Each structure stands twice: as C-alpha cells, then as structure tokens.
CSV table of C-alpha atoms in Angstrom, one decimal:
chain,number,residue,atom,x,y,z
A,311,UNK,CA,-30.7,2.8,12.0
A,312,UNK,CA,-33.6,5.2,11.7
A,313,UNK,CA,-31.4,8.2,12.1
A,314,UNK,CA,-28.9,7.1,9.5
A,315,UNK,CA,-31.7,6.3,7.2
A,316,UNK,CA,-32.7,10.0,7.3
A,317,UNK,CA,-29.6,10.9,5.3
A,318,UNK,CA,-30.2,8.1,2.9
A,319,UNK,CA,-33.0,10.2,1.6
A,320,UNK,CA,-31.4,12.0,-1.4
A,321,UNK,CA,-33.0,15.4,-0.7
A,322,UNK,CA,-31.7,15.5,2.9
A,323,UNK,CA,-28.4,14.2,1.7
A,324,UNK,CA,-28.2,17.0,-0.9
A,325,UNK,CA,-28.7,19.6,1.9
A,326,UNK,CA,-26.0,18.1,4.1
A,327,UNK,CA,-23.6,17.5,1.3
A,328,UNK,CA,-23.9,21.1,0.2
A,329,UNK,CA,-23.1,22.3,3.7
A,330,UNK,CA,-20.1,20.1,4.1
A,331,UNK,CA,-18.5,20.6,0.6
A,332,UNK,CA,-16.9,24.0,1.2
A,333,UNK,CA,-15.5,22.9,4.6
A,334,UNK,CA,-14.0,19.8,2.9
A,335,UNK,CA,-12.5,21.9,0.1
A,336,UNK,CA,-10.9,24.5,2.4
A,337,UNK,CA,-9.6,21.9,4.8
A,338,UNK,CA,-8.0,20.1,1.8
A,339,UNK,CA,-6.2,23.3,0.8
A,340,UNK,CA,-5.1,24.0,4.3
A,341,UNK,CA,-3.9,20.6,5.3
A,342,UNK,CA,-2.1,19.9,1.9
A,343,UNK,CA,-0.4,23.3,2.1
A,344,UNK,CA,0.8,22.7,5.7
A,345,UNK,CA,1.7,19.1,5.0
A,346,UNK,CA,3.6,19.9,1.8
A,347,UNK,CA,5.5,22.8,3.4
A,348,UNK,CA,6.5,20.7,6.4
A,349,UNK,CA,7.2,17.6,4.3
A,350,UNK,CA,9.3,19.3,1.5
A,351,UNK,CA,10.9,22.2,3.3
A,352,UNK,CA,10.7,21.9,7.1
A,353,UNK,CA,11.4,18.2,7.9
A,354,UNK,CA,14.7,16.4,8.3
A,355,UNK,CA,16.3,14.2,5.7
A,356,UNK,CA,16.4,10.5,6.6
A,357,UNK,CA,19.6,8.9,8.1
A,358,UNK,CA,19.6,6.3,5.3
A,359,UNK,CA,17.6,7.5,2.4
A,360,UNK,CA,18.5,11.2,2.6
A,361,UNK,CA,16.3,13.6,0.7
A,362,UNK,CA,14.6,10.8,-1.2
A,363,UNK,CA,12.5,10.2,1.9
A,364,UNK,CA,10.2,13.1,0.9
A,365,UNK,CA,8.6,10.8,-1.6
A,366,UNK,CA,6.9,9.2,1.5
A,367,UNK,CA,4.7,12.3,2.1
A,368,UNK,CA,2.8,11.6,-1.2
A,369,UNK,CA,3.3,7.9,-1.5
A,370,UNK,CA,2.1,6.7,1.8
A,371,UNK,CA,-1.2,8.8,2.0
A,372,UNK,CA,-2.0,7.7,-1.6
A,373,UNK,CA,-1.6,4.1,-0.7
A,374,UNK,CA,-3.7,4.5,2.5
A,375,UNK,CA,-6.4,6.3,0.6
A,376,UNK,CA,-6.4,3.7,-2.2
A,377,UNK,CA,-7.2,1.0,0.4
A,378,UNK,CA,-9.6,3.2,2.4
A,379,UNK,CA,-11.6,4.1,-0.8
A,380,UNK,CA,-11.8,0.4,-1.8
A,381,UNK,CA,-13.2,-0.5,1.6
A,382,UNK,CA,-15.7,2.3,1.1
A,383,UNK,CA,-16.7,0.9,-2.3
A,384,UNK,CA,-17.1,-2.6,-0.8
A,385,UNK,CA,-19.1,-1.4,2.1
A,386,UNK,CA,-21.4,0.7,-0.1
A,387,UNK,CA,-21.7,-2.2,-2.5
A,388,UNK,CA,-22.8,-4.5,0.4
A,389,UNK,CA,-25.3,-1.9,1.6
A,390,UNK,CA,-26.6,-1.4,-1.9
A,391,UNK,CA,-26.9,-5.2,-2.6
A,392,UNK,CA,-28.5,-6.1,0.8
A,393,UNK,CA,-30.6,-3.1,1.8
A,394,UNK,CA,-31.1,-1.6,-1.7
A,395,UNK,CA,-30.2,2.0,-0.7
A,396,UNK,CA,-29.9,4.0,-3.9
A,397,UNK,CA,-27.5,6.4,-2.2
A,398,UNK,CA,-25.1,3.5,-1.3
A,399,UNK,CA,-24.9,2.7,-5.0
A,400,UNK,CA,-24.1,6.3,-5.8
A,401,UNK,CA,-21.4,6.3,-3.2
A,402,UNK,CA,-19.7,3.2,-4.6
A,403,UNK,CA,-19.9,4.7,-8.1
A,404,UNK,CA,-18.5,8.0,-7.0
A,405,UNK,CA,-15.7,6.5,-5.0
A,406,UNK,CA,-14.1,4.0,-7.3
A,407,UNK,CA,-12.5,6.4,-9.9
A,408,UNK,CA,-11.1,8.5,-7.0
A,409,UNK,CA,-9.7,5.3,-5.4
A,410,UNK,CA,-8.2,4.3,-8.7
A,411,UNK,CA,-6.5,7.6,-9.0
A,412,UNK,CA,-5.0,7.2,-5.5
A,413,UNK,CA,-3.9,3.7,-6.3
A,414,UNK,CA,-2.2,4.8,-9.5
A,415,UNK,CA,-0.5,7.6,-7.7
A,416,UNK,CA,0.8,5.2,-5.0
A,417,UNK,CA,2.2,2.8,-7.7
A,418,UNK,CA,3.7,5.7,-9.6
A,419,UNK,CA,5.4,7.4,-6.6
A,420,UNK,CA,6.5,4.0,-5.4
A,421,UNK,CA,8.2,3.2,-8.6
A,422,UNK,CA,9.9,6.6,-8.7
A,423,UNK,CA,11.1,6.0,-5.1
A,424,UNK,CA,12.1,2.4,-5.7
A,425,UNK,CA,14.6,3.2,-8.5
A,426,UNK,CA,16.9,5.4,-6.4
A,427,UNK,CA,16.5,3.4,-3.2
A,428,UNK,CA,16.1,-0.3,-4.1
A,429,UNK,CA,17.7,0.0,-7.6
A,430,UNK,CA,14.7,-1.0,-9.5
A,431,UNK,CA,11.4,0.5,-10.8
A,432,UNK,CA,9.4,-2.6,-10.2
A,433,UNK,CA,9.6,-6.1,-8.7
A,434,UNK,CA,6.9,-8.7,-8.4
A,435,UNK,CA,6.9,-9.0,-4.6
A,436,UNK,CA,3.7,-9.6,-2.7
A,437,UNK,CA,3.1,-5.9,-1.7
A,438,UNK,CA,3.7,-4.5,-5.1
A,439,UNK,CA,1.7,-7.2,-6.9
A,440,UNK,CA,-1.3,-7.0,-4.5
A,441,UNK,CA,-1.3,-3.2,-5.0
A,442,UNK,CA,-1.4,-3.7,-8.8
A,443,UNK,CA,-4.3,-6.1,-8.4
A,444,UNK,CA,-6.1,-3.4,-6.4
A,445,UNK,CA,-5.7,-1.0,-9.4
A,446,UNK,CA,-7.1,-3.7,-11.7
A,447,UNK,CA,-10.1,-4.3,-9.3
A,448,UNK,CA,-10.9,-0.6,-9.5
A,449,UNK,CA,-10.6,-0.6,-13.3
A,450,UNK,CA,-12.8,-3.7,-13.4
A,451,UNK,CA,-15.4,-2.1,-11.2
A,452,UNK,CA,-15.5,1.1,-13.4
A,453,UNK,CA,-15.7,-1.0,-16.5
A,454,UNK,CA,-18.6,-3.2,-15.2
A,455,UNK,CA,-20.5,0.0,-14.2
A,456,UNK,CA,-20.4,1.0,-17.8
A,457,UNK,CA,-20.8,-2.4,-19.4
A,458,UNK,CA,-24.6,-2.7,-19.2
A,459,UNK,CA,-27.5,-0.6,-20.6
A,460,UNK,CA,-29.5,-1.6,-17.6
A,461,UNK,CA,-28.3,0.5,-14.6
A,462,UNK,CA,-29.4,-1.9,-11.9
A,463,UNK,CA,-27.7,-4.9,-13.6
A,464,UNK,CA,-24.5,-2.9,-14.0
A,465,UNK,CA,-24.6,-1.9,-10.3
A,466,UNK,CA,-25.2,-5.5,-9.3
A,467,UNK,CA,-22.3,-6.9,-11.3
A,468,UNK,CA,-20.0,-4.2,-10.1
A,469,UNK,CA,-21.0,-4.6,-6.5
A,470,UNK,CA,-20.3,-8.3,-6.6
A,471,UNK,CA,-16.8,-7.7,-8.0
A,472,UNK,CA,-16.2,-5.1,-5.3
A,473,UNK,CA,-17.1,-7.5,-2.6
A,474,UNK,CA,-15.0,-10.4,-4.0
A,475,UNK,CA,-12.1,-8.0,-4.3
A,476,UNK,CA,-12.2,-6.9,-0.7
A,477,UNK,CA,-10.3,-10.1,0.1
A,478,UNK,CA,-7.3,-8.2,-1.4
A,479,UNK,CA,-7.3,-5.5,1.3
A,480,UNK,CA,-6.0,-7.6,4.2
A,481,UNK,CA,-3.6,-9.3,1.8
A,482,UNK,CA,-2.1,-5.8,0.9
A,483,UNK,CA,-1.9,-4.8,4.5
A,484,UNK,CA,-0.2,-7.9,5.8
A,485,UNK,CA,1.7,-9.0,2.7
A,486,UNK,CA,4.9,-7.5,4.2
A,487,UNK,CA,4.5,-9.6,7.3
A,488,UNK,CA,3.2,-12.9,5.8
A,489,UNK,CA,5.9,-13.2,3.2
A,490,UNK,CA,9.3,-11.7,2.7
A,491,UNK,CA,9.2,-8.8,0.3
A,492,UNK,CA,11.5,-6.1,-1.1
A,493,UNK,CA,9.0,-3.5,0.2
A,494,UNK,CA,9.6,-2.5,3.9
A,495,UNK,CA,7.2,-3.6,6.7
A,496,UNK,CA,4.7,-1.0,8.1
A,497,UNK,CA,6.2,2.1,9.7
A,498,UNK,CA,3.2,3.8,11.1
A,499,UNK,CA,0.2,1.4,11.6
A,500,UNK,CA,2.0,-1.3,13.6
A,501,UNK,CA,1.6,-3.0,17.0
A,502,UNK,CA,4.4,-1.3,18.9
A,503,UNK,CA,3.8,2.2,17.7
A,504,UNK,CA,5.2,4.2,14.7
A,505,UNK,CA,8.9,3.7,13.8
A,506,UNK,CA,9.1,7.2,12.3
A,507,UNK,CA,10.6,10.2,14.0
A,508,UNK,CA,7.9,12.7,15.1
A,509,UNK,CA,9.4,15.4,12.8
A,510,UNK,CA,8.6,13.1,9.9
A,511,UNK,CA,5.4,11.7,11.2
A,512,UNK,CA,3.7,15.1,11.6
A,513,UNK,CA,3.9,16.1,7.9
A,514,UNK,CA,2.9,12.6,7.0
A,515,UNK,CA,-0.3,12.7,9.1
A,516,UNK,CA,-1.2,16.2,7.9
A,517,UNK,CA,-0.9,15.0,4.3
A,518,UNK,CA,-3.1,12.0,5.2
A,519,UNK,CA,-5.8,14.2,6.6
A,520,UNK,CA,-5.6,16.5,3.5
A,521,UNK,CA,-5.9,13.4,1.2
A,522,UNK,CA,-9.0,12.3,3.2
A,523,UNK,CA,-10.7,15.7,3.1
A,524,UNK,CA,-9.9,15.8,-0.6
A,525,UNK,CA,-11.6,12.5,-1.1
A,526,UNK,CA,-14.7,13.7,0.9
A,527,UNK,CA,-14.8,16.9,-1.2
A,528,UNK,CA,-14.6,15.1,-4.5
A,529,UNK,CA,-16.9,12.2,-3.5
A,530,UNK,CA,-19.6,14.7,-2.3
A,531,UNK,CA,-19.3,16.7,-5.6
A,532,UNK,CA,-19.6,13.5,-7.6
A,533,UNK,CA,-22.6,12.1,-5.7
A,534,UNK,CA,-24.4,15.5,-5.9
A,535,UNK,CA,-23.7,15.6,-9.6
A,536,UNK,CA,-25.1,12.1,-10.0
A,537,UNK,CA,-28.3,12.9,-8.1
A,538,UNK,CA,-28.8,16.1,-10.2
A,539,UNK,CA,-28.2,14.1,-13.4
A,540,UNK,CA,-30.8,11.6,-12.3
A,541,UNK,CA,-33.3,14.3,-11.7
A,542,UNK,CA,-32.7,15.9,-15.1
A,543,UNK,CA,-33.1,12.5,-16.7
A,544,UNK,CA,-36.5,12.0,-14.9
A,545,UNK,CA,-37.7,15.5,-16.0
A,546,UNK,CA,-36.7,14.8,-19.6
A,547,UNK,CA,-38.5,11.5,-19.6
A,548,UNK,CA,-41.6,13.1,-18.2
A,549,UNK,CA,-41.5,15.8,-21.0
A,550,UNK,CA,-41.1,13.2,-23.7
A,551,UNK,CA,-43.9,11.1,-22.3
A,552,UNK,CA,-46.2,14.0,-21.3
B,1366,UNK,CA,-36.6,-14.6,7.3
B,1367,UNK,CA,-37.0,-11.3,5.5
B,1368,UNK,CA,-35.5,-11.0,2.1
B,1369,UNK,CA,-32.8,-8.5,3.2
B,1370,UNK,CA,-31.8,-10.8,6.0
B,1371,UNK,CA,-31.4,-13.7,3.5
B,1372,UNK,CA,-29.3,-11.4,1.2
B,1373,UNK,CA,-27.2,-10.4,4.2
B,1374,UNK,CA,-26.4,-14.0,5.3
B,1375,UNK,CA,-25.8,-15.0,1.7
B,1376,UNK,CA,-23.2,-12.2,1.2
B,1377,UNK,CA,-21.6,-13.0,4.6
B,1378,UNK,CA,-21.3,-16.7,3.8
B,1379,UNK,CA,-20.0,-16.2,0.3
B,1380,UNK,CA,-17.3,-13.8,1.6
B,1381,UNK,CA,-16.3,-16.3,4.3
B,1382,UNK,CA,-16.0,-19.2,1.8
B,1383,UNK,CA,-14.1,-17.0,-0.6
B,1384,UNK,CA,-11.7,-15.9,2.2
B,1385,UNK,CA,-11.1,-19.5,3.2
B,1386,UNK,CA,-10.4,-20.5,-0.4
B,1387,UNK,CA,-8.0,-17.6,-0.9
B,1388,UNK,CA,-6.2,-18.5,2.3
B,1389,UNK,CA,-5.8,-22.1,1.2
B,1390,UNK,CA,-4.4,-21.1,-2.2
B,1391,UNK,CA,-2.0,-18.6,-0.6
B,1392,UNK,CA,-0.8,-21.3,1.9
B,1393,UNK,CA,-0.2,-23.7,-1.0
B,1394,UNK,CA,1.7,-21.2,-3.1
B,1395,UNK,CA,3.8,-19.8,-0.2
B,1396,UNK,CA,7.0,-20.9,-2.0
B,1397,UNK,CA,6.1,-18.8,-5.0
B,1398,UNK,CA,4.9,-15.7,-3.2
B,1399,UNK,CA,8.0,-15.2,-1.1
B,1400,UNK,CA,10.3,-12.8,-2.9
B,1401,UNK,CA,13.6,-14.3,-1.8
B,1402,UNK,CA,15.2,-17.1,0.2
B,1403,UNK,CA,17.5,-16.6,3.2
B,1404,UNK,CA,20.9,-18.4,3.2
B,1405,UNK,CA,19.5,-21.0,5.6
B,1406,UNK,CA,16.5,-21.7,3.3
B,1407,UNK,CA,18.8,-21.8,0.3
B,1408,UNK,CA,21.0,-24.4,2.1
B,1409,UNK,CA,18.1,-26.7,2.7
B,1410,UNK,CA,16.9,-26.6,-0.9
B,1411,UNK,CA,17.9,-28.8,-3.8
B,1412,UNK,CA,19.3,-26.1,-6.0
B,1413,UNK,CA,19.7,-26.6,-9.7
B,1414,UNK,CA,22.6,-24.4,-11.0
B,1415,UNK,CA,20.6,-23.3,-14.0
B,1416,UNK,CA,17.7,-22.1,-11.9
B,1417,UNK,CA,17.3,-18.4,-11.3
B,1418,UNK,CA,16.8,-17.6,-7.6
B,1419,UNK,CA,16.7,-14.6,-5.3
B,1420,UNK,CA,18.9,-14.6,-2.2
B,1421,UNK,CA,18.1,-12.1,0.6
B,1422,UNK,CA,19.8,-11.2,3.8
B,1423,UNK,CA,22.3,-8.7,5.3
B,1424,UNK,CA,25.6,-7.8,3.8
B,1425,UNK,CA,28.1,-9.1,6.4
B,1426,UNK,CA,30.3,-6.5,8.1
B,1427,UNK,CA,33.8,-6.4,6.5
B,1428,UNK,CA,33.0,-8.9,3.8
B,1429,UNK,CA,33.0,-6.5,0.7
B,1430,UNK,CA,36.0,-6.9,-1.5
B,1431,UNK,CA,36.6,-5.7,-5.1
B,1432,UNK,CA,38.2,-8.1,-7.5
B,1433,UNK,CA,41.4,-7.1,-9.4
B,1434,UNK,CA,39.3,-6.2,-12.5
B,1435,UNK,CA,37.7,-3.3,-10.6
B,1436,UNK,CA,34.1,-4.1,-11.5
B,1437,UNK,CA,33.4,-7.5,-9.9
B,1438,UNK,CA,32.4,-7.2,-6.2
B,1439,UNK,CA,32.4,-10.0,-3.7
B,1440,UNK,CA,30.5,-10.0,-0.4
B,1441,UNK,CA,28.8,-12.4,2.0
B,1442,UNK,CA,25.1,-12.4,2.6
B,1443,UNK,CA,24.1,-13.6,6.1
B,1444,UNK,CA,20.9,-14.2,8.0
B,1445,UNK,CA,23.0,-14.2,11.2
B,1446,UNK,CA,22.9,-18.1,11.2
B,1447,UNK,CA,24.2,-19.1,7.8
B,1448,UNK,CA,26.1,-17.3,5.1
B,1449,UNK,CA,26.4,-17.5,1.3
B,1450,UNK,CA,29.2,-15.7,-0.7
B,1451,UNK,CA,28.0,-13.6,-3.6
B,1452,UNK,CA,29.8,-12.4,-6.7
B,1453,UNK,CA,28.4,-9.5,-8.7
B,1454,UNK,CA,29.5,-7.6,-11.8
B,1455,UNK,CA,27.7,-4.3,-12.2
B,1456,UNK,CA,26.4,-1.2,-10.6
B,1457,UNK,CA,25.3,-1.4,-6.9
B,1458,UNK,CA,22.4,0.6,-5.6
B,1459,UNK,CA,23.3,3.7,-3.4
B,1460,UNK,CA,21.9,2.0,-0.2
B,1461,UNK,CA,24.3,-0.9,-0.6
B,1462,UNK,CA,26.7,-1.1,2.3
B,1463,UNK,CA,27.8,-3.4,5.1
B,1464,UNK,CA,25.1,-4.4,7.5
B,1465,UNK,CA,22.4,-3.3,4.9
B,1466,UNK,CA,19.6,-5.6,3.6
B,1467,UNK,CA,20.0,-6.9,0.1
B,1468,UNK,CA,18.2,-9.1,-2.4
B,1469,UNK,CA,20.4,-10.7,-5.1
B,1470,UNK,CA,19.0,-12.3,-8.2
B,1471,UNK,CA,21.1,-14.9,-10.0
B,1472,UNK,CA,22.2,-18.5,-9.8
B,1473,UNK,CA,23.8,-20.6,-7.1
B,1474,UNK,CA,26.8,-22.4,-8.6
B,1475,UNK,CA,29.1,-24.6,-6.4
B,1476,UNK,CA,28.1,-22.7,-3.3
B,1477,UNK,CA,28.8,-19.3,-4.7
B,1478,UNK,CA,25.9,-17.1,-5.7
B,1479,UNK,CA,26.6,-15.5,-9.1
B,1480,UNK,CA,24.2,-12.4,-9.0
B,1481,UNK,CA,23.3,-10.4,-12.1
B,1482,UNK,CA,21.2,-8.0,-10.1
B,1483,UNK,CA,21.6,-6.6,-6.6
B,1484,UNK,CA,18.7,-4.7,-5.0
B,1485,UNK,CA,18.9,-2.8,-1.7
B,1486,UNK,CA,16.3,-3.4,1.0
B,1487,UNK,CA,15.7,-1.0,3.8
B,1488,UNK,CA,13.8,-1.3,7.0
B,1489,UNK,CA,10.8,0.5,8.5
B,1490,UNK,CA,12.8,3.0,10.6
B,1491,UNK,CA,12.9,6.6,9.6
B,1492,UNK,CA,14.8,9.3,11.6
B,1493,UNK,CA,17.1,12.3,11.1
B,1494,UNK,CA,20.8,11.5,10.9
B,1495,UNK,CA,21.5,13.2,14.2
B,1496,UNK,CA,19.1,10.9,16.0
B,1497,UNK,CA,20.6,7.9,14.3
B,1498,UNK,CA,24.0,9.1,15.4
B,1499,UNK,CA,22.8,9.7,19.0
B,1500,UNK,CA,21.3,6.1,19.1
B,1501,UNK,CA,24.6,4.7,17.8
B,1502,UNK,CA,26.5,6.6,20.5
B,1503,UNK,CA,24.1,5.5,23.2
B,1504,UNK,CA,24.6,1.9,22.0
B,1505,UNK,CA,28.4,2.3,22.2
B,1506,UNK,CA,28.1,3.8,25.6
B,1507,UNK,CA,25.9,0.9,26.8
B,1508,UNK,CA,28.5,-1.6,25.5
B,1509,UNK,CA,31.3,0.3,27.2
B,1510,UNK,CA,29.3,0.3,30.5
B,1511,UNK,CA,28.8,-3.4,30.3
B,1512,UNK,CA,32.4,-4.0,29.4
B,1513,UNK,CA,33.6,-2.0,32.4
B,1514,UNK,CA,31.1,-3.9,34.6
B,1515,UNK,CA,32.5,-7.2,33.3
B,1516,UNK,CA,36.0,-6.2,34.2
C-alpha cells in the first residue's frame, strides 16, 4: 500500500503522468492506424454480414471501454469515499466524460449496424436497454459533479451514484446470457474461447488496445489539467487574502 | 475500528444489499425483460389475440412461401421442438433466410402469428466466407463418412 500511496501524492503523480503522456499518445496513433488499416482494408468480409462486419472494429472496443471506464469511475469513487485520496476523486472526475463518449459511440455505431443487419435502429432488449442506462449513469455522474457549489459534497453525491450504478456492469455483460435478446451473445470474452476468425480478431484487438491507450492519454491530460487548475485557484486565493 | 474501516464495511454491505435487491427485482420481472418467446413458450401461454407479442426462433428450412399477392410471405418459426406458422406483409431484412434466427412482432390469432415486423437475429460466430464454406464441406464430408459406415 505504501508504494502505491507514493503516486497518490499529486507532485509525484504529475511527474509520472508527464512521462507517460507522450507514450500513450503515440501508441494511440500507432495502434489505431494499424487497427483501422487492418479492419477496413485488410480483413475478410463476414460469411453472413458481408462488409457490414467492419462496424465491429469501432463498436466493440467502444462498448468495452464504456464498461471499463465505468468500473474505473466506481473504483476511484470507492477509494475516494473510503480512503479520501484526492487523486482518486480527480480520476473519477476525469474518467466519466470519456466513458460517456465511448458509451455514446457504442450506442451510435450499434444503431447504425442494427439497421442493415437486424432491420431496426433500436429495440428495447436487455443488452441495448442496460447500455442506455449506462449512458444515463454517466450523465447523472457528470451532472451531480456540477450540481453543488461545495466541491466535497458534489464529489460525495457523484461517488455514491457511481457505486450504486456499478450493479449495471454485470447486468450489461451477462444480459445476453440471462435473457433472450436481439443482440448476439459474446463473441470474444466467453468461456470456450473467441468465436471470431483470427483475421478479424487481430484488428479488433489492435483497436481495443488503441482505445485503451487513448483513454490513458486523455485521462492523464485531464487529471493534470485539474491539478494545475487547483494550484492556480490556491494561488489566486492567497493573492486575494494576502 | 478505524473510521476508514467502518466506511469500507459500510460501502461493501450497501453494495451487497443493493445487488441482492436488484437480483430479486430482475428475477420477478423475468417475463418482461426477455425480448421474445420461443414457439414452445408461446404454446404454454394463455394468449390473447389482441396482445402484441414477440416470437423468436429459427426460420424452418424449406418453409418460406410467397402468397399469390406477391407481398405476403409465409414461413414457419421453430425452436427445433415446436413450430408456429408466421404470416408477414412487408420488407424482410437482408439476413432473413432459411435456418436464420428471427424475431417477429405481432399477434397470435388462431394459431397463426400475424407479424407486422420481422427482425433478423445473428449469432456470435464471425468468419470469412471461405472458412464457412470449408466448414460446411467438412460437415457434408463427415455425414457422408457416417452414411457409408452405416451401410
């Protein structure tokens, strides 16, 4: 615990974040370029879905990241509530808009994919509905963070919402197994191994890594920006009072 | 107990209780969360002909026929145990074909499902057409081998 605590110190964190940011940025560019090239130009069409399958290379990583970011917000919120680490609060605050964007992208690409394949833009099945609830949880979290003048109260309210909403994550994951849905069951993260041909799985995984490094890049930038803003606020206060 | 330990156990307990509550609610509303009923489930239900329902299953091989008017399609939805005949007037999705998963929305009237919407459902398998063809050929080959052994 002691060693992790070291990076919970904002100054040490700033140094580390500054070192990681360019790596995250360049890996994002590299992985997304490789993933998009393979996915759009150098991978086979699907035996059933034809060229439409290429929607998967954006849709699936977006949905994964939407869930991953939410777990990140919930864990940070728990650490912030229980151990009162200021950096955990900042991480939750920095992550939720990014997660919301991924969630919106997953819903949007899913809708664009659903029309040609299923024959509808939207249905109220368990997977689609639970994913829409995830977007509302993100929006609620962001709204609560801005709903109070007192920062600590805002953080507390938002953290509690984030923790309550974490129940939705296993529901999203297993919705396609617990109930029958129009959405297909899991293709990649399943008990008996992926049901995707390796020529399609590779671009998908490259895109997923690229989405993850993108998140790391943006989250670090946002946390750094937040720490600097706090410092400026403190200096201003001192000037006014001094 | 230190304050942070108290907070930790409170958060853990609250999440546990919430999880249990949500699980109970979901179990109670199972009927409403499922997106469609299979032909077997549909057969066991008391169905009101004015009630809108969704029927899901596979399009039975060789069951698709076009009515004389040219726009009404008839096919049979099966869950490999029971079947229900479906009648639909409209545009079918591209993925609609024999052996494919479908979800039909409409009303069950005198044992015939009058659908006003037909959606295609696909499974979790993704592969290039050549691989699908190779698998199909291998399947035929296996059947042939078994047939010749049986003879």
